[in-house]
mmCIF file of C-alpha atoms in Angstrom:
data_model
loop_
_atom_site.group_PDB
_atom_site.id
_atom_site.type_symbol
_atom_site.label_atom_id
_atom_site.label_comp_id
_atom_site.label_asym_id
_atom_site.label_seq_id
_atom_site.Cartn_x
_atom_site.Cartn_y
_atom_site.Cartn_z
ATOM 1 C CA MET A 315 -110.526 78.468 37.995
ATOM 2 C CA LYS A 316 -108.428 75.459 37.045
ATOM 3 C CA ASN A 317 -109.851 71.991 37.369
ATOM 4 C CA LEU A 318 -107.519 70.319 39.902
ATOM 5 C CA SER A 319 -108.484 66.890 38.611
ATOM 6 C CA ASN A 320 -106.503 67.662 35.459
ATOM 7 C CA ILE A 321 -103.326 68.466 37.342
ATOM 8 C CA PRO A 322 -100.992 65.443 37.706
ATOM 9 C CA LEU A 323 -100.642 64.061 41.218
ATOM 10 C CA LEU A 324 -96.894 64.690 41.223
ATOM 11 C CA SER A 325 -97.523 68.355 40.472
ATOM 12 C CA LEU A 326 -99.884 68.570 43.427
ATOM 13 C CA LEU A 327 -97.320 66.921 45.659
ATOM 14 C CA ALA A 328 -94.650 69.327 44.468
ATOM 15 C CA LEU A 329 -97.025 72.235 45.095
ATOM 16 C CA GLY A 330 -97.656 71.022 48.621
ATOM 17 C CA SER A 331 -93.997 70.455 49.401
ATOM 18 C CA SER A 332 -93.051 73.921 48.073
ATOM 19 C CA GLN A 333 -95.126 75.491 50.855
ATOM 20 C CA ALA A 334 -93.069 73.831 53.578
ATOM 21 C CA ALA A 335 -90.332 75.725 55.368
ATOM 22 C CA VAL A 336 -86.678 74.692 55.424
ATOM 23 C CA TYR A 337 -84.698 74.536 58.657
ATOM 24 C CA GLN A 338 -81.031 73.876 59.418
ATOM 25 C CA PHE A 339 -79.899 72.281 62.648
ATOM 26 C CA ASP A 340 -77.687 74.833 64.475
ATOM 27 C CA ASN A 341 -77.487 73.591 68.115
ATOM 28 C CA SER A 342 -78.037 77.062 69.573
ATOM 29 C CA ASP A 343 -79.241 75.489 72.832
ATOM 30 C CA GLY A 344 -75.983 73.542 73.051
ATOM 31 C CA ASP A 345 -77.588 70.180 73.865
ATOM 32 C CA ARG A 346 -77.557 68.778 70.276
ATOM 33 C CA LEU A 347 -81.206 67.685 70.629
ATOM 34 C CA PHE A 348 -83.611 67.768 67.692
ATOM 35 C CA SER A 349 -86.320 68.690 70.203
ATOM 36 C CA GLY A 350 -84.339 71.656 71.560
ATOM 37 C CA PRO A 351 -86.558 74.729 71.065
ATOM 38 C CA GLY A 352 -83.649 76.894 69.959
ATOM 39 C CA ASN A 353 -81.692 74.366 67.913
ATOM 40 C CA TRP A 354 -83.127 75.169 64.479
ATOM 41 C CA ASN A 355 -82.357 77.991 62.083
ATOM 42 C CA TYR A 356 -85.121 79.019 59.695
ATOM 43 C CA VAL A 357 -83.846 79.193 56.100
ATOM 44 C CA SER A 358 -86.764 79.686 53.725
ATOM 45 C CA GLY A 359 -90.347 78.782 52.862
ATOM 46 C CA THR A 360 -93.604 79.136 54.721
ATOM 47 C CA PRO A 361 -94.588 79.364 57.420
ATOM 48 C CA ALA A 362 -91.551 81.185 58.787
ATOM 49 C CA GLY A 363 -91.011 80.256 62.404
ATOM 50 C CA THR A 364 -88.459 79.475 65.064
ATOM 51 C CA PHE A 365 -89.066 75.716 65.176
ATOM 52 C CA PRO A 366 -90.013 73.131 62.516
ATOM 53 C CA VAL A 367 -93.565 71.884 62.182
ATOM 54 C CA ASN A 368 -94.958 68.870 60.361
ATOM 55 C CA ASN A 369 -93.972 68.656 56.659
ATOM 56 C CA ASP A 370 -91.029 71.045 56.989
ATOM 57 C CA THR A 371 -87.719 70.152 55.345
ATOM 58 C CA LEU A 372 -84.859 69.529 57.799
ATOM 59 C CA ARG A 373 -81.145 69.721 57.079
ATOM 60 C CA VAL A 374 -78.179 68.611 59.156
ATOM 61 C CA ASP A 375 -75.348 69.928 57.037
ATOM 62 C CA ASN A 376 -72.681 71.504 59.308
ATOM 63 C CA ALA A 377 -73.491 74.955 57.905
ATOM 64 C CA GLN A 378 -74.729 76.133 61.302
ATOM 65 C CA PHE A 379 -73.180 73.510 63.598
ATOM 66 C CA THR A 380 -70.415 71.019 62.951
ATOM 67 C CA THR A 381 -71.435 67.518 63.953
ATOM 68 C CA THR A 382 -68.946 64.724 64.608
ATOM 69 C CA LEU A 383 -69.139 61.000 65.220
ATOM 70 C CA LEU A 384 -68.759 61.643 68.955
ATOM 71 C CA ALA A 385 -71.038 64.696 68.931
ATOM 72 C CA PRO A 386 -73.840 63.993 66.443
ATOM 73 C CA ALA A 387 -77.177 65.706 66.134
ATOM 74 C CA LEU A 388 -79.470 63.771 68.485
ATOM 75 C CA ILE A 389 -82.910 62.651 67.435
ATOM 76 C CA ASP A 390 -84.330 62.226 70.939
ATOM 77 C CA SER A 391 -87.513 60.729 72.368
ATOM 78 C CA ALA A 392 -89.101 64.185 72.810
ATOM 79 C CA TRP A 393 -88.884 64.848 69.066
ATOM 80 C CA SER A 394 -92.434 64.660 67.690
ATOM 81 C CA VAL A 395 -92.381 66.525 64.362
ATOM 82 C CA THR A 396 -93.446 64.324 61.451
ATOM 83 C CA GLY A 397 -93.424 64.697 57.714
ATOM 84 C CA GLY A 398 -91.116 66.587 55.384
ATOM 85 C CA ASN A 399 -87.769 65.396 54.043
ATOM 86 C CA THR A 400 -84.694 65.123 56.247
ATOM 87 C CA PHE A 401 -81.177 65.424 54.841
ATOM 88 C CA PHE A 402 -77.844 64.503 56.417
ATOM 89 C CA GLN A 403 -75.377 65.987 53.935
ATOM 90 C CA GLY A 404 -72.530 67.762 55.693
ATOM 91 C CA PHE A 405 -69.613 69.871 54.569
ATOM 92 C CA GLY A 406 -67.373 66.928 55.379
ATOM 93 C CA THR A 407 -69.785 64.555 57.125
ATOM 94 C CA ALA A 408 -73.077 65.297 58.868
ATOM 95 C CA TYR A 409 -73.661 62.910 61.778
ATOM 96 C CA GLY A 410 -76.972 61.992 63.367
ATOM 97 C CA LEU A 411 -78.005 59.553 66.107
ATOM 98 C CA VAL A 412 -81.538 58.256 66.626
ATOM 99 C CA GLN A 413 -81.543 57.549 70.351
ATOM 100 C CA SER A 414 -83.276 54.718 72.161
ATOM 101 C CA GLY A 415 -86.984 55.480 72.446
ATOM 102 C CA ALA A 416 -86.880 58.010 69.621
ATOM 103 C CA ASN A 417 -88.620 57.755 66.254
ATOM 104 C CA LEU A 418 -87.513 59.769 63.240
ATOM 105 C CA ARG A 419 -90.685 59.978 61.137
ATOM 106 C CA PRO A 420 -90.086 62.060 58.021
ATOM 107 C CA LEU A 421 -91.500 61.709 54.549
ATOM 108 C CA GLY A 422 -88.040 60.644 53.449
ATOM 109 C CA VAL A 423 -84.466 60.429 54.697
ATOM 110 C CA THR A 424 -81.424 61.144 52.547
ATOM 111 C CA ILE A 425 -77.978 60.300 53.929
ATOM 112 C CA GLY A 426 -75.168 61.579 51.725
ATOM 113 C CA ALA A 427 -76.052 61.375 48.024
ATOM 114 C CA ALA A 428 -75.337 65.092 47.597
ATOM 115 C CA ALA A 429 -74.286 66.313 44.176
ATOM 116 C CA THR A 430 -71.158 67.716 45.851
ATOM 117 C CA ASP A 431 -69.126 64.586 46.535
ATOM 118 C CA THR A 432 -67.670 65.978 49.787
ATOM 119 C CA ASN A 433 -71.021 66.357 51.581
ATOM 120 C CA HIS A 434 -71.294 62.983 53.294
ATOM 121 C CA GLY A 435 -73.803 61.677 55.824
ATOM 122 C CA PHE A 436 -73.645 59.145 58.658
ATOM 123 C CA VAL A 437 -76.685 58.160 60.750
ATOM 124 C CA THR A 438 -76.764 55.651 63.601
ATOM 125 C CA VAL A 439 -79.972 54.149 64.968
ATOM 126 C CA ALA A 440 -79.407 53.010 68.541
ATOM 127 C CA SER A 441 -80.964 49.942 70.106
ATOM 128 C CA GLY A 442 -84.589 50.881 70.766
ATOM 129 C CA GLY A 443 -84.490 53.682 68.204
ATOM 130 C CA GLN A 444 -86.563 53.742 65.046
ATOM 131 C CA ILE A 445 -86.888 55.306 61.607
ATOM 132 C CA SER A 446 -90.322 55.067 60.039
ATOM 133 C CA THR A 447 -92.225 56.974 57.402
ATOM 134 C CA ALA A 448 -94.638 59.743 58.328
ATOM 135 C CA ALA A 449 -97.267 58.439 55.903
ATOM 136 C CA ALA A 450 -98.092 54.828 55.096
ATOM 137 C CA LEU A 451 -96.760 53.589 51.752
ATOM 138 C CA ASN A 452 -95.036 56.890 51.108
ATOM 139 C CA GLY A 453 -91.486 58.190 51.406
ATOM 140 C CA SER A 454 -88.003 56.866 50.856
ATOM 141 C CA LEU A 455 -84.688 56.016 52.448
ATOM 142 C CA ILE A 456 -81.694 57.018 50.331
ATOM 143 C CA ILE A 457 -78.209 56.016 51.494
ATOM 144 C CA GLY A 458 -75.374 57.273 49.323
ATOM 145 C CA GLY A 459 -75.696 57.929 45.627
ATOM 146 C CA ASN A 460 -73.955 57.261 42.355
ATOM 147 C CA SER A 461 -70.200 57.321 41.823
ATOM 148 C CA THR A 462 -70.069 61.123 41.511
ATOM 149 C CA GLN A 463 -72.139 61.786 44.636
ATOM 150 C CA SER A 464 -71.220 61.892 48.317
ATOM 151 C CA SER A 465 -71.164 58.786 50.471
ATOM 152 C CA GLY A 466 -73.738 57.894 53.081
ATOM 153 C CA ALA A 467 -73.918 55.332 55.867
ATOM 154 C CA LEU A 468 -76.791 54.023 57.979
ATOM 155 C CA LEU A 469 -75.665 51.966 60.967
ATOM 156 C CA LEU A 470 -78.271 49.923 62.821
ATOM 157 C CA GLN A 471 -77.234 48.872 66.287
ATOM 158 C CA ALA A 472 -78.645 45.650 67.720
ATOM 159 C CA GLY A 473 -82.350 46.227 68.376
ATOM 160 C CA ALA A 474 -82.766 49.160 65.975
ATOM 161 C CA ILE A 475 -85.799 49.269 63.696
ATOM 162 C CA VAL A 476 -86.485 50.715 60.261
ATOM 163 C CA ASN A 477 -90.127 50.313 59.320
ATOM 164 C CA ASP A 478 -92.833 51.191 56.789
ATOM 165 C CA LEU A 479 -90.614 52.793 54.133
ATOM 166 C CA PRO A 480 -91.686 51.710 50.637
ATOM 167 C CA ASN A 481 -88.489 52.878 48.928
ATOM 168 C CA LEU A 482 -84.958 51.814 49.810
ATOM 169 C CA ASN A 483 -82.129 52.969 47.583
ATOM 170 C CA LEU A 484 -78.623 51.999 48.686
ATOM 171 C CA GLY A 485 -76.409 53.819 46.193
ATOM 172 C CA SER A 486 -72.948 52.787 45.064
ATOM 173 C CA THR A 487 -71.438 55.243 47.584
ATOM 174 C CA GLY A 488 -73.681 53.985 50.391
ATOM 175 C CA THR A 489 -73.220 51.570 53.292
ATOM 176 C CA LEU A 490 -75.979 49.835 55.223
ATOM 177 C CA GLN A 491 -74.661 48.172 58.377
ATOM 178 C CA PHE A 492 -76.441 45.749 60.705
ATOM 179 C CA THR A 493 -74.816 45.181 64.101
ATOM 180 C CA ALA A 494 -75.419 41.894 65.890
ATOM 181 C CA ASP A 495 -75.525 41.326 69.637
ATOM 182 C CA SER A 496 -74.435 38.050 71.238
ATOM 183 C CA GLY A 497 -77.645 36.372 70.057
ATOM 184 C CA GLY A 498 -77.586 37.682 66.514
ATOM 185 C CA PHE A 499 -80.013 40.028 64.757
ATOM 186 C CA GLY A 500 -83.222 38.944 66.465
ATOM 187 C CA GLY A 501 -84.146 42.417 67.738
ATOM 188 C CA THR A 502 -83.156 44.289 64.587
ATOM 189 C CA SER A 503 -85.380 44.658 61.553
ATOM 190 C CA MET A 504 -85.865 46.564 58.326
ATOM 191 C CA ALA A 505 -89.355 46.115 56.905
ATOM 192 C CA LEU A 506 -90.293 47.803 53.634
ATOM 193 C CA LYS A 507 -93.950 48.605 53.000
ATOM 194 C CA GLY A 508 -94.701 49.396 49.414
ATOM 195 C CA SER A 509 -94.029 48.345 45.885
ATOM 196 C CA ASN A 510 -91.661 50.893 44.426
ATOM 197 C CA THR A 511 -87.890 50.589 44.863
ATOM 198 C CA TRP A 512 -85.545 48.191 46.635
ATOM 199 C CA ALA A 513 -82.148 48.833 45.076
ATOM 200 C CA MET A 514 -78.914 47.540 46.641
ATOM 201 C CA ASN A 515 -75.909 48.913 44.751
ATOM 202 C CA GLY A 516 -73.762 49.865 47.737
ATOM 203 C CA ARG A 517 -72.223 47.850 50.556
ATOM 204 C CA LEU A 518 -74.156 45.689 53.017
ATOM 205 C CA THR A 519 -72.054 45.254 56.169
ATOM 206 C CA LEU A 520 -72.651 42.868 59.047
ATOM 207 C CA ASP A 521 -70.812 43.524 62.311
ATOM 208 C CA LEU A 522 -70.463 40.193 64.134
ATOM 209 C CA SER A 523 -67.994 41.377 66.783
ATOM 210 C CA ALA A 524 -70.388 40.558 69.644
ATOM 211 C CA TYR A 525 -71.924 37.445 68.045
ATOM 212 C CA THR A 526 -71.484 34.276 70.137
ATOM 213 C CA LEU A 527 -74.492 32.173 69.121
ATOM 214 C CA ALA A 528 -73.157 28.664 68.502
ATOM 215 C CA THR A 529 -76.262 27.238 66.805
ATOM 216 C CA PRO A 530 -76.706 28.407 63.199
ATOM 217 C CA THR A 531 -79.861 30.543 63.230
ATOM 218 C CA LEU A 532 -81.684 32.217 60.358
ATOM 219 C CA PHE A 533 -82.258 35.981 60.745
ATOM 220 C CA THR A 534 -84.281 38.223 58.463
ATOM 221 C CA LEU A 535 -82.430 41.425 57.624
ATOM 222 C CA ILE A 536 -84.833 43.072 55.148
ATOM 223 C CA ASP A 537 -88.286 42.086 53.988
ATOM 224 C CA GLN A 538 -91.245 43.463 52.068
ATOM 225 C CA ILE A 539 -94.400 42.968 54.069
ATOM 226 C CA ASN A 540 -97.131 44.435 51.875
ATOM 227 C CA ALA A 541 -99.359 42.551 49.459
ATOM 228 C CA THR A 542 -97.512 43.589 46.296
ATOM 229 C CA PRO A 543 -93.795 43.680 47.123
ATOM 230 C CA VAL A 544 -91.077 44.373 44.570
ATOM 231 C CA SER A 545 -87.984 42.329 43.860
ATOM 232 C CA MET A 546 -84.627 43.484 45.122
ATOM 233 C CA THR A 547 -82.417 44.891 42.377
ATOM 234 C CA GLY A 548 -78.832 46.052 42.110
ATOM 235 C CA ASP A 549 -75.301 44.717 42.446
ATOM 236 C CA LEU A 550 -76.047 42.732 45.613
ATOM 237 C CA ARG A 551 -78.884 40.906 43.838
ATOM 238 C CA THR A 552 -76.608 40.162 40.883
ATOM 239 C CA TRP A 553 -73.970 38.679 43.198
ATOM 240 C CA LEU A 554 -76.521 36.535 45.036
ATOM 241 C CA ASP A 555 -78.045 35.362 41.768
ATOM 242 C CA GLY A 556 -74.572 34.140 40.804
ATOM 243 C CA GLY A 557 -74.933 31.632 43.626
ATOM 244 C CA SER A 558 -78.569 30.769 42.836
ATOM 245 C CA GLY A 559 -79.791 33.252 45.412
ATOM 246 C CA SER A 560 -77.258 32.477 48.135
ATOM 247 C CA GLN A 561 -73.589 33.113 48.866
ATOM 248 C CA THR A 562 -71.497 31.668 51.710
ATOM 249 C CA VAL A 563 -68.309 33.404 52.849
ATOM 250 C CA THR A 564 -65.730 32.512 55.488
ATOM 251 C CA GLY A 565 -64.373 34.801 58.181
ATOM 252 C CA SER A 566 -64.265 38.585 57.934
ATOM 253 C CA GLY A 567 -63.575 40.599 54.836
ATOM 254 C CA SER A 568 -65.086 42.201 51.759
ATOM 255 C CA PHE A 569 -66.840 39.959 49.243
ATOM 256 C CA GLY A 570 -68.599 40.177 45.889
ATOM 257 C CA ASP A 571 -66.460 43.086 44.686
ATOM 258 C CA GLY A 572 -67.375 45.027 47.805
ATOM 259 C CA VAL A 573 -71.155 44.578 47.936
ATOM 260 C CA PHE A 574 -70.987 42.440 51.096
ATOM 261 C CA GLU A 575 -68.740 42.838 54.112
ATOM 262 C CA ILE A 576 -68.277 40.918 57.347
ATOM 263 C CA ILE A 577 -66.426 42.472 60.276
ATOM 264 C CA GLY A 578 -65.604 41.079 63.683
ATOM 265 C CA LEU A 579 -65.893 37.370 62.852
ATOM 266 C CA THR A 580 -62.744 35.537 63.843
ATOM 267 C CA GLY A 581 -61.529 32.090 62.891
ATOM 268 C CA SER A 582 -63.204 29.887 60.323
ATOM 269 C CA GLY A 583 -66.802 30.917 60.979
ATOM 270 C CA SER A 584 -68.980 31.135 57.886
ATOM 271 C CA THR A 585 -71.825 33.453 56.928
ATOM 272 C CA THR A 586 -74.526 32.711 54.380
ATOM 273 C CA LEU A 587 -76.485 35.570 52.843
ATOM 274 C CA SER A 588 -79.610 34.551 50.932
ATOM 275 C CA TYR A 589 -82.404 36.217 49.002
ATOM 276 C CA ASP A 590 -85.832 34.695 48.396
ATOM 277 C CA ASP A 591 -87.596 36.300 45.447
ATOM 278 C CA THR A 592 -90.896 34.672 46.381
ATOM 279 C CA SER A 593 -91.126 36.037 49.913
ATOM 280 C CA LYS A 594 -89.011 39.113 48.986
ATOM 281 C CA THR A 595 -86.756 38.496 51.964
ATOM 282 C CA LEU A 596 -83.039 38.971 52.567
ATOM 283 C CA PHE A 597 -81.748 36.779 55.374
ATOM 284 C CA VAL A 598 -78.515 35.584 56.936
ATOM 285 C CA THR A 599 -77.134 32.594 58.826
ATOM 286 C CA THR A 600 -73.776 32.511 60.595
ATOM 287 C CA ALA A 601 -72.070 29.343 61.763
ATOM 288 C CA ILE A 602 -69.314 29.523 64.371
ATOM 289 C CA PRO A 603 -67.260 26.352 64.902
ATOM 290 C CA GLU A 604 -67.594 24.861 68.374
ATOM 291 C CA PRO A 605 -64.508 25.358 70.528
ATOM 292 C CA SER A 606 -63.911 21.604 70.675
ATOM 293 C CA THR A 607 -64.003 21.402 66.887
ATOM 294 C CA SER A 608 -61.651 24.348 66.546
ATOM 295 C CA GLY A 609 -59.300 22.836 69.106
ATOM 296 C CA LEU A 610 -59.325 19.466 67.365
ATOM 297 C CA LEU A 611 -58.620 21.148 64.044
ATOM 298 C CA ALA A 612 -55.698 23.088 65.522
ATOM 299 C CA PHE A 613 -54.344 19.901 67.120
ATOM 300 C CA SER A 614 -54.647 18.023 63.815
ATOM 301 C CA LEU A 615 -52.807 20.754 61.926
ATOM 302 C CA THR A 616 -50.051 20.849 64.557
ATOM 303 C CA ALA A 617 -49.670 17.083 64.412
ATOM 304 C CA LEU A 618 -49.497 17.199 60.634
ATOM 305 C CA VAL A 619 -46.753 19.850 60.675
ATOM 306 C CA PHE A 620 -44.788 17.913 63.337
ATOM 307 C CA SER A 621 -45.098 14.706 61.313
ATOM 308 C CA ARG A 622 -43.807 16.415 58.188
ATOM 309 C CA ARG A 623 -40.878 17.871 60.111
ATOM 310 C CA ARG A 624 -39.934 14.417 61.447
ATOM 311 C CA ARG A 625 -40.059 12.962 57.959
ATOM 312 C CA SER A 626 -37.917 15.733 56.569
ATOM 313 C CA ASN A 627 -35.322 15.101 59.286
ATOM 314 C CA CYS A 628 -35.079 11.350 58.572
#
């Protein structure tokens, strides 16, 4: 008999994961619910069953049911299976929605990042919804991949939570979007627990369409909360380091060669994105000019144009 103590830990983990079954979401019940008893198609592995159990691998890939942005696979509050890896990699795009009150708790989540560059993924976490790891200090969140892999997007609505994942890898074909409500990002959080990977090579997008908070307020977007956090790496870090850890942009648009994007901010409002390598925290502040200030500025510009016109007519 082999001495298991001589077998590398990764080999043991691979051995354990190989025993899990693989299921594809097929929506046979017609309600698009992850918890639907007939909505999963067994593919391979053990144990063979009609519904996933803890540690099983789950795939939303349009092979059995075509998801759309308006008709995604629904991770609902009755879904209670934990563990295993979950993939959103569709023929086209595989869409998923974590509903309010629901918690997607896999070992890891992969959105896009398929070797076939047409198998994209798009997951939305609704306000009150959550993604968290099945095991403390274990698992990963992969959004998009390298330039030859499929794109992936994770959209966090105001009040959505991502928690306890030690590994975050936003690939060059990935988008991570935070959506503000009128008061900002106070109810939204992404907390990483672990000391492995925090790579930001894709696009970080902030949707400020609903933002009306007049007082500049600091909001934490991502932080490492364990005792031995790792530094953020990647193209976003490089861009922020070019501004000594902070970059301020005006209005909406794409900045830093595409690593940072603001949508929905009108006028001359400014947004400052900052990274603190001591606290391992990525945070943001947005300043919206007061209406009186904006009106005074518009009046001043109008007066200036009128004055120039009068002079040119003299």
